[in-house]
Amino acid sequence: MTEFSSDRLLTEVPRRNRKARIRPLGMIFVPLAAILFQVYVPRFFQYLGYLELPLLVTVYYALMRRQPIPGLLFGALVGLGQDSLSRDPVGMFGIVKTLVGYFAASVSMRFDVDNPLIQFLLGLFFFFFHQFFYWVLSRALLGQLSDFNPQQTFLFGLLNAAVALPLFMLLDRMKE
Amino acid sequence: MEFLLNRFRNLTVLLIVVLAQLLLLAYQVKSSQDIRLIRVWAVTAVTPIAKVLELVRRNTIGVVEDYFVLINVREQNRRLSDELGKMKMENHFLKSELQTAERAQALSAFQARTPSRTVPARIIGTGTGANSRVVYVDRGAGDGIMRGMAVVTPEGIVGKVLDSFPTASQVLLITDQSFAAGVVSQKNRVHGTIRGQGQSKCIVDYVQNEEKVEVGEMFYTSGDDRIFPKGMPVGRATVVRSGKNFKEIYVVPGGFQNGVEEVLIVVQGEHQAIPQMSETASSSDVYLMDRPKATGATPAVPNVLVTDADRMRERYKQVGDAQGHEFGEGAPGSKPPNFNLRVEAPKPSQPAVSQNNQTNPTPSGASPAPGSPAQIPAVPKPRPPVVLGADGQPIISQPKPTATPAQVTPSQALPGQATSAATGASQTTAPPKPRPPAVGPDGQPVATQPKPTTPAGQSASGVAPTTAPPKPRAVVIGPDGQPLAVQPKMTTTVSGQPSAGAGVGQTIPAAKPRPPVVGPDGQPVATQPKPTQPKSAGPTEGNTTAGTPAATPAKPKPNPADNTSGTSRSRVTSNDTTNNVVTPNPPRTAAPKPPAAKPKPESSEAPPNP
């Protein structure tokens, strides 16, 4: 048992070294497609407005890269792109997704993010974190007095986490 | 640094990226006051640091700077203290000067108000004795100060002159024990004698206990002591109580209230009334104008119509009077008076003067032709004779007291006219004011120049003048009653002799003096009265003296009342006019200049020309 365990530990590759290589085109068009989906699809399918595909893409790439800096930069770019198409000042989504990318990359170095359950939980957590931190920023910087509904956020988080599983599987196919 | 970057590289990059986006956000977002957040953050981030830096600098460098700055503070403080002392001294001096000026002003006002004649003086010294209550003033016998004169201030009496020296005087104050003066209380008029006590208060003695004197009552001098005129304030009673034989009344002298520096010495005292209580109670004096004097021409009580009904009634009355209509007398159906008739309102201010005074001849030299209509209303203006008295001073004919100055115009004082007896007394409208007549050598009263009121060829004696030229002309009447010549304008030759004007070309023998009017002393006196009216002077002087015509003063303006002075005082010394006849040339009727020759009335009673 001990040998087996030790052998397994010795033979097992550390998670930080198990970073995936993602095609550059995928890193460009996938976030762009997620942003466009976020912008146009809710206009035709309003019930899909709860989906936060840029967030899920950011989480996926941060988890797969397992490096905080690329993860936060990727999150920042996705967030700024999303801000550029929103009515809020540029930087709101950028800051939030920067933090999401950073923390997701940091988490990926300690957990087995390939596990679907972990992915589901991370998806739920980061959605909640994303919404909550965005509400804090909008309240602190913009002075917007919008309410934060944790239950609804949690529910939407479940839905996004549920969507994240097939999305992550789809994106795994784009890895080199 | 490199270690930190390597050690916390991820966190550093995260902070940088987040900070960059925050800056981006801050650049876009504006605060509620329309200020970008990046500026708010910058100021908020910088100002605490600036505060801290300033606090540090003030507590470190500032202390050092203050130390170096305070090095010269002691010297500056000493210099400022000196300046402050000088300014205080100067301020004190100026205040003192101001108080002196105010006292002098009050003194001057009091001096002008009091009927007594006073001399201001300044106290220059005090007596040497400890109990002496004497002072020295800078006015002495050289200024007319004599022993016993009262010394007062506007607030009250001060004392009396004890001795008078050539340049100073010694004044005994009322607080001296040997001082006494008669006083009277203001309210109850209680008489007493104020005596000094050697203290600040004086006592009013010899007031019966039955007399009523109140505390606070003012005492004034009664004038009984023959030193202080009556009515000078003395002081106010502070203690009034009954004594053994007389009341004990203590008075605080008013003259010592503000210190005595300037005083007034009464050199000629006149009593004045003691003011009533109400007058002294009032804080300010009330000056009333004198009641206007009612003249004879102006009614004392003007007929003032108060209401419109009164005015309408007066107007109807005037209309009715003008048309001879008697209201209420007309029969029914009779013609009513014309109410639209314009009736001029009577001039209430017009005095009742004779027609002579109403006529104001024109001053132009154009003489109207005799008998012309323009001459009819021109009534000759009588010229009052100028008679010099025995002292050589002209006896000016006094105008009628009721005549207003407007009635006597310069144009009325026509040269060459005189209120002669020859003009007759028919113009008399008011009794003449008595005046000393000029008496000639023969003891007969003489008068000055007769008035040539009658035209040539008309007798001037006893005929009331009906016509007169607006400007008198010197018409020389010959023995036949015809005008001989018109005296041209006199000019002075180089030799000082007056000569005839242009057209004559002959030197007037003006060296022959005009026979003067002789005064009571038998000395000839000039007939030049008032030199203050040179314009009205004129023609008569050219032939009276050998001097220049400019040296002839004007004669006083005539008064209608003076016309009636009659024959007693308005004798005409016209016999000298014959001496003024320059040339036997025919009369020049077109001579516009004022005549220099005097007419010669035939009825002249003046003594012959010496």
PDB file of C-alpha atoms in Angstrom, chain B residues 44 80 116 118 129 151 172 185 236 244 373 402 409 447 493 516 538 548 562 578 604 607:
ATOM      1  CA  THR B  44      -7.213  62.219  -1.633  1.00  0.00           C
ATOM      2  CA  LEU B  80       7.894  99.199  18.448  1.00  0.00           C
ATOM      3  CA  SER B 116     -22.013 141.071  28.882  1.00  0.00           C
ATOM      4  CA  THR B 118     -16.120 139.625  28.216  1.00  0.00           C
ATOM      5  CA  GLY B 129      -0.440 128.936  49.524  1.00  0.00           C
ATOM      6  CA  VAL B 151     -14.553 135.666  36.040  1.00  0.00           C
ATOM      7  CA  LEU B 172     -10.044 134.723  43.685  1.00  0.00           C
ATOM      8  CA  SER B 185     -32.222 129.692  43.030  1.00  0.00           C
ATOM      9  CA  ARG B 236     -26.260 122.939  41.567  1.00  0.00           C
ATOM     10  CA  LYS B 244     -29.908 126.369  63.219  1.00  0.00           C
ATOM     11  CA  PRO B 373     -47.440 161.687 -24.814  1.00  0.00           C
ATOM     12  CA  THR B 402     -42.471 151.960   5.347  1.00  0.00           C
ATOM     13  CA  THR B 409     -34.325 152.153  -7.306  1.00  0.00           C
ATOM     14  CA  ALA B 447     -31.188 173.299   0.156  1.00  0.00           C
ATOM     15  CA  THR B 493      -7.865 168.618 -19.342  1.00  0.00           C
ATOM     16  CA  PRO B 516     -21.258 175.594  -1.547  1.00  0.00           C
ATOM     17  CA  GLY B 538     -23.412 162.798 -12.097  1.00  0.00           C
ATOM     18  CA  THR B 548     -13.484 166.008 -12.184  1.00  0.00           C
ATOM     19  CA  ASP B 562     -39.202 163.520   1.101  1.00  0.00           C
ATOM     20  CA  THR B 578     -25.533 181.037 -13.523  1.00  0.00           C
ATOM     21  CA  SER B 604     -34.513 180.312  -5.719  1.00  0.00           C
ATOM     22  CA  PRO B 607     -28.206 183.249  -0.647  1.00  0.00           C
TER      23      PRO B 607
END
